[in-house]
Structure formats: C-alpha cells, structure tokens
PDB file of C-alpha atoms in Angstrom:
ATOM      1  CA  MET A  26       0.000   0.000   0.000  1.00 81.00           C
ATOM      2  CA  ASP A  27       2.825   2.381   0.726  1.00 77.00           C
ATOM      3  CA  LYS A  28       3.999   2.013  -2.883  1.00 81.00           C
ATOM      4  CA  LEU A  29       0.646   2.893  -4.493  1.00 81.00           C
ATOM      5  CA  ALA A  30      -0.240   6.378  -5.639  1.00 83.00           C
ATOM      6  CA  PRO A  31      -2.612   8.183  -3.271  1.00 81.00           C
ATOM      7  CA  GLY A  32      -6.222   7.905  -4.406  1.00 81.00           C
ATOM      8  CA  LEU A  33      -5.712   4.736  -6.434  1.00 83.00           C
ATOM      9  CA  MET A  34      -7.394   2.598  -3.778  1.00 82.00           C
ATOM     10  CA  GLU A  35     -10.634   4.560  -4.124  1.00 83.00           C
ATOM     11  CA  VAL A  36     -11.632   2.200  -6.955  1.00 82.00           C
ATOM     12  CA  LEU A  37     -12.158  -0.499  -4.309  1.00 81.00           C
ATOM     13  CA  ARG A  38     -14.364   1.666  -2.114  1.00 81.00           C
ATOM     14  CA  PRO A  39     -17.670   0.372  -3.575  1.00 79.00           C
ATOM     15  CA  PHE A  40     -16.570  -3.207  -2.870  1.00 77.00           C
ATOM     16  CA  LEU A  41     -15.834  -2.409   0.779  1.00 81.00           C
ATOM     17  CA  GLY A  42     -18.849  -0.213   1.448  1.00 73.00           C
ATOM     18  CA  SER A  43     -22.191  -1.057   2.942  1.00 71.00           C
ATOM     19  CA  SER A  44     -23.914  -1.981  -0.331  1.00 68.00           C
ATOM     20  CA  TRP A  45     -21.851  -5.169  -0.930  1.00 66.00           C
ATOM     21  CA  VAL A  46     -23.394  -5.546  -4.386  1.00 71.00           C
ATOM     22  CA  VAL A  47     -21.480  -3.973  -7.261  1.00 71.00           C
ATOM     23  CA  PHE A  48     -22.513  -4.483 -10.877  1.00 76.00           C
ATOM     24  CA  GLY A  49     -24.854  -7.284  -9.816  1.00 76.00           C
ATOM     25  CA  THR A  50     -22.210  -9.257  -7.919  1.00 78.00           C
ATOM     26  CA  ASN A  51     -22.366  -9.720  -4.152  1.00 78.00           C
ATOM     27  CA  TYR A  52     -18.991  -9.068  -2.489  1.00 75.00           C
ATOM     28  CA  ARG A  53     -20.166  -9.692   1.089  1.00 75.00           C
ATOM     29  CA  LYS A  54     -17.812 -12.669   1.529  1.00 77.00           C
ATOM     30  CA  ALA A  55     -14.863 -11.165  -0.320  1.00 80.00           C
ATOM     31  CA  ILE A  56     -11.650 -10.686   1.630  1.00 84.00           C
ATOM     32  CA  PHE A  57      -9.280  -7.895   0.689  1.00 84.00           C
ATOM     33  CA  ILE A  58      -5.782  -7.924   2.161  1.00 89.00           C
ATOM     34  CA  PHE A  59      -3.764  -4.716   2.014  1.00 87.00           C
ATOM     35  CA  ILE A  60      -0.098  -4.950   2.989  1.00 87.00           C
ATOM     36  CA  SER A  61       1.919  -1.944   4.053  1.00 86.00           C
ATOM     37  CA  ASN A  62       5.139  -1.095   5.859  1.00 87.00           C
ATOM     38  CA  THR A  63       3.713   2.235   6.984  1.00 86.00           C
ATOM     39  CA  GLY A  64       3.551   2.392  10.758  1.00 90.00           C
ATOM     40  CA  GLY A  65       6.476   0.013  11.174  1.00 92.00           C
ATOM     41  CA  GLU A  66       8.507   2.537  13.138  1.00 94.00           C
ATOM     42  CA  GLN A  67       5.530   3.227  15.390  1.00 94.00           C
ATOM     43  CA  ILE A  68       4.951  -0.493  15.944  1.00 96.00           C
ATOM     44  CA  ASN A  69       8.616  -0.924  16.835  1.00 96.00           C
ATOM     45  CA  GLN A  70       8.400   1.995  19.259  1.00 96.00           C
ATOM     46  CA  VAL A  71       5.342   0.510  21.013  1.00 96.00           C
ATOM     47  CA  ALA A  72       7.116  -2.868  21.248  1.00 96.00           C
ATOM     48  CA  LEU A  73      10.253  -1.227  22.638  1.00 96.00           C
ATOM     49  CA  GLU A  74       8.271   0.763  25.209  1.00 96.00           C
ATOM     50  CA  ALA A  75       6.483  -2.428  26.270  1.00 96.00           C
ATOM     51  CA  TRP A  76       9.833  -4.188  26.694  1.00 96.00           C
ATOM     52  CA  ARG A  77      11.208  -1.281  28.732  1.00 96.00           C
ATOM     53  CA  SER A  78       8.077  -1.499  30.922  1.00 97.00           C
ATOM     54  CA  HIS A  79       8.810  -5.221  31.482  1.00 97.00           C
ATOM     55  CA  ARG A  80       5.768  -6.290  29.459  1.00 96.00           C
ATOM     56  CA  ASP A  81       5.961  -9.304  27.189  1.00 93.00           C
ATOM     57  CA  ARG A  82       5.582  -8.669  23.486  1.00 90.00           C
ATOM     58  CA  GLU A  83       2.505 -10.895  23.549  1.00 92.00           C
ATOM     59  CA  GLU A  84       0.837  -8.522  26.039  1.00 95.00           C
ATOM     60  CA  ILE A  85       0.685  -5.696  23.493  1.00 96.00           C
ATOM     61  CA  ARG A  86      -2.961  -5.240  22.593  1.00 94.00           C
ATOM     62  CA  LEU A  87      -4.254  -4.489  19.120  1.00 93.00           C
ATOM     63  CA  GLN A  88      -5.922  -1.327  20.443  1.00 91.00           C
ATOM     64  CA  GLU A  89      -2.489   0.036  21.387  1.00 91.00           C
ATOM     65  CA  LEU A  90      -1.363  -0.249  17.777  1.00 94.00           C
ATOM     66  CA  GLU A  91      -4.457   0.569  15.712  1.00 90.00           C
ATOM     67  CA  LEU A  92      -4.403   4.287  16.431  1.00 88.00           C
ATOM     68  CA  VAL A  93      -0.678   4.764  15.775  1.00 91.00           C
ATOM     69  CA  ILE A  94      -0.840   2.736  12.547  1.00 89.00           C
ATOM     70  CA  SER A  95      -3.921   4.579  11.295  1.00 85.00           C
ATOM     71  CA  GLN A  96      -2.318   7.911  12.140  1.00 87.00           C
ATOM     72  CA  ALA A  97       0.888   6.957  10.313  1.00 88.00           C
ATOM     73  CA  VAL A  98      -1.160   6.087   7.218  1.00 82.00           C
ATOM     74  CA  LEU A  99      -3.252   9.254   7.374  1.00 81.00           C
ATOM     75  CA  ASP A 100      -0.178  11.455   7.893  1.00 85.00           C
ATOM     76  CA  ASN A 101       1.721   9.986   4.921  1.00 83.00           C
ATOM     77  CA  PRO A 102       0.864  11.856   1.693  1.00 84.00           C
ATOM     78  CA  TYR A 103       2.642   9.146  -0.346  1.00 80.00           C
ATOM     79  CA  HIS A 104       0.566   6.239   0.999  1.00 80.00           C
ATOM     80  CA  GLY A 105      -2.157   4.640  -1.108  1.00 81.00           C
ATOM     81  CA  PHE A 106      -4.735   5.279   1.632  1.00 79.00           C
ATOM     82  CA  TRP A 107      -3.818   8.955   2.154  1.00 76.00           C
ATOM     83  CA  ARG A 108      -7.033  11.030   2.227  1.00 77.00           C
ATOM     84  CA  SER A 109      -8.894   7.893   1.301  1.00 80.00           C
ATOM     85  CA  GLY A 110     -12.582   7.431   1.923  1.00 82.00           C
ATOM     86  CA  ILE A 111     -11.738   3.855   2.839  1.00 81.00           C
ATOM     87  CA  MET A 112      -9.869   5.110   5.906  1.00 79.00           C
ATOM     88  CA  GLU A 113     -12.111   8.073   6.637  1.00 80.00           C
ATOM     89  CA  GLU A 114     -15.247   5.914   6.564  1.00 83.00           C
ATOM     90  CA  HIS A 115     -13.574   3.149   8.607  1.00 81.00           C
ATOM     91  CA  LEU A 116     -14.198   0.514   5.930  1.00 81.00           C
ATOM     92  CA  LEU A 117     -11.283  -1.656   7.040  1.00 82.00           C
ATOM     93  CA  ASP A 118     -12.418  -4.278   9.527  1.00 82.00           C
ATOM     94  CA  VAL A 119      -9.099  -5.341  11.029  1.00 83.00           C
ATOM     95  CA  LEU A 120      -5.510  -4.163  11.130  1.00 83.00           C
ATOM     96  CA  VAL A 121      -3.026  -6.977  11.645  1.00 89.00           C
ATOM     97  CA  PRO A 122       0.252  -5.499  12.838  1.00 92.00           C
ATOM     98  CA  PHE A 123       3.392  -7.580  12.555  1.00 93.00           C
ATOM     99  CA  LEU A 124       5.444  -7.056  15.675  1.00 95.00           C
ATOM    100  CA  PRO A 125       9.222  -7.183  15.418  1.00 96.00           C
ATOM    101  CA  LEU A 126      10.802 -10.549  16.179  1.00 97.00           C
ATOM    102  CA  GLN A 127      13.144 -10.962  19.112  1.00 96.00           C
ATOM    103  CA  ARG A 128      16.223 -13.187  19.288  1.00 96.00           C
ATOM    104  CA  HIS A 129      14.296 -16.198  20.647  1.00 96.00           C
ATOM    105  CA  HIS A 130      11.796 -15.928  17.761  1.00 97.00           C
ATOM    106  CA  VAL A 131      14.647 -15.981  15.234  1.00 98.00           C
ATOM    107  CA  ARG A 132      16.125 -18.955  17.084  1.00 98.00           C
ATOM    108  CA  HIS A 133      12.816 -20.802  16.546  1.00 98.00           C
ATOM    109  CA  CYS A 134      12.984 -19.920  12.841  1.00 98.00           C
ATOM    110  CA  VAL A 135      16.489 -21.408  12.652  1.00 98.00           C
ATOM    111  CA  LEU A 136      15.327 -24.588  14.399  1.00 98.00           C
ATOM    112  CA  ASN A 137      12.318 -24.878  12.067  1.00 97.00           C
ATOM    113  CA  GLU A 138      14.445 -24.352   8.967  1.00 97.00           C
ATOM    114  CA  LEU A 139      16.953 -26.978  10.101  1.00 97.00           C
ATOM    115  CA  ALA A 140      14.086 -29.404  10.721  1.00 97.00           C
ATOM    116  CA  GLN A 141      12.673 -28.736   7.229  1.00 96.00           C
ATOM    117  CA  LEU A 142      16.089 -29.521   5.814  1.00 95.00           C
ATOM    118  CA  GLY A 143      16.088 -32.797   7.773  1.00 96.00           C
ATOM    119  CA  LEU A 144      19.100 -31.678   9.814  1.00 95.00           C
ATOM    120  CA  GLU A 145      19.742 -32.041  13.510  1.00 95.00           C
ATOM    121  CA  PRO A 146      20.075 -28.686  15.264  1.00 95.00           C
ATOM    122  CA  ARG A 147      23.696 -27.845  15.963  1.00 94.00           C
ATOM    123  CA  GLU A 148      24.252 -25.102  18.504  1.00 96.00           C
ATOM    124  CA  GLU A 149      27.229 -23.636  16.604  1.00 96.00           C
ATOM    125  CA  VAL A 150      25.095 -23.197  13.454  1.00 96.00           C
ATOM    126  CA  ILE A 151      22.203 -21.702  15.424  1.00 97.00           C
ATOM    127  CA  GLN A 152      24.529 -19.296  17.218  1.00 97.00           C
ATOM    128  CA  ALA A 153      26.329 -18.333  13.989  1.00 97.00           C
ATOM    129  CA  VAL A 154      23.008 -17.476  12.318  1.00 97.00           C
ATOM    130  CA  LEU A 155      21.912 -15.424  15.339  1.00 97.00           C
ATOM    131  CA  ASP A 156      25.282 -13.646  15.537  1.00 97.00           C
ATOM    132  CA  SER A 157      25.110 -12.730  11.848  1.00 97.00           C
ATOM    133  CA  THR A 158      21.565 -11.349  12.164  1.00 97.00           C
ATOM    134  CA  THR A 159      21.184  -7.596  12.628  1.00 96.00           C
ATOM    135  CA  PHE A 160      19.245  -6.540  15.700  1.00 97.00           C
ATOM    136  CA  PHE A 161      18.045  -3.107  16.792  1.00 96.00           C
ATOM    137  CA  PRO A 162      17.986  -0.673  18.551  1.00 96.00           C
ATOM    138  CA  GLU A 163      21.739  -0.382  18.610  1.00 94.00           C
ATOM    139  CA  LYS A 164      21.997  -0.299  22.396  1.00 94.00           C
ATOM    140  CA  GLU A 165      19.527  -3.063  23.300  1.00 94.00           C
ATOM    141  CA  GLN A 166      19.967  -5.340  20.235  1.00 95.00           C
ATOM    142  CA  LEU A 167      16.425  -6.534  20.862  1.00 96.00           C
ATOM    143  CA  PHE A 168      14.554  -6.881  17.548  1.00 97.00           C
ATOM    144  CA  SER A 169      15.601  -8.518  14.288  1.00 97.00           C
ATOM    145  CA  SER A 170      15.900  -6.008  11.436  1.00 95.00           C
ATOM    146  CA  ASN A 171      14.716  -8.562   8.864  1.00 94.00           C
ATOM    147  CA  GLY A 172      12.614 -10.883  10.970  1.00 95.00           C
ATOM    148  CA  CYS A 173      13.347 -14.401   9.748  1.00 97.00           C
ATOM    149  CA  LYS A 174      13.631 -13.515   6.052  1.00 95.00           C
ATOM    150  CA  THR A 175      17.353 -14.269   5.802  1.00 95.00           C
ATOM    151  CA  VAL A 176      17.477 -17.341   8.052  1.00 96.00           C
ATOM    152  CA  ALA A 177      17.432 -19.941   5.243  1.00 95.00           C
ATOM    153  CA  SER A 178      20.296 -18.347   3.327  1.00 94.00           C
ATOM    154  CA  ARG A 179      22.326 -17.835   6.491  1.00 95.00           C
ATOM    155  CA  ILE A 180      21.907 -21.488   7.481  1.00 96.00           C
ATOM    156  CA  ALA A 181      23.181 -22.571   4.084  1.00 91.00           C
ATOM    157  CA  PHE A 182      26.207 -20.329   4.598  1.00 92.00           C
ATOM    158  CA  PHE A 183      27.065 -21.785   8.026  1.00 93.00           C
ATOM    159  CA  LEU A 184      26.550 -25.483   7.263  1.00 88.00           C
TER     160      LEU A 184
END
C-alpha cells in the first residue's frame, strides 16, 4: 500500500462499502488484504516501550497499535490510503500489525528451517546465524531487522 499512488485505492471503495453488491455481484464474503510497511517505526516503538516497561511482546494489545498505525497512514501523503474514503469511513475491519521478532523468535525460525532440511540442530550453526543477524535498537539489540527472512540463506552459509 505504501507504494501505491494516493487515491488509487478509491476504486475499491464500492466493494468495501455497505452496499456489498457492485454491478450485480455480491462481495459480502470477499476478503481484501492490504499490505503496508507504513507504521512500522511506530509499531517498533510501542514494542520497545512495552519491553522497557517489562511487558511481554505478547501482552501488546491491538488497540495500542491501531491508532498509531492509522495515524501513520493518514499522515503519509505518499501512501495509497492517504485522504482515502476507505480510511475516513472506517471501511477496514481489522488491522493486523506484525510485531518485530526478538532473538528467541529468530532462534525458533532457525530450528524450524533446520528441521525442514532434515538436519539435527547444531548449537554452533544456530549461534552463527543469530550472531550474523542484525538486531536493533543499537543499544539493546532486541529486535531482528529482517525478521526471519534471511534465516534460510544464512543457514546454508554456516553449514
């Protein structure tokens, strides 16, 4: 969504609105999934504040994130939903934020990838993958910069 020209999404507005029927077709059961990186910094900030308050990542409630994500979208004049009736009329049912992954989450990704490869987990490989993964913020080294996206290629490198 953050790569689309503002206003382009308005063509979907009739399909998301209250009428559900467009050109004789009922879209009541249609599911639209919009993916965006907008709000990522705000999500990371909420997760970091939770960690600093000694709250588990899993304790972060959706309500804590919805407002900051929506605001980030509405404040971004380059986002596909900027000044969109879809946002202004609250036509999106659910926002699904992806929280940043911590070291133990990446460790699980390494273990899962090794299992998919039919390999026994070796601590030196797991540790090498974790050590080669970039974590942020710089001081805390808490969250993975790329989630688990690079785990498979890093495992191949360290085998």
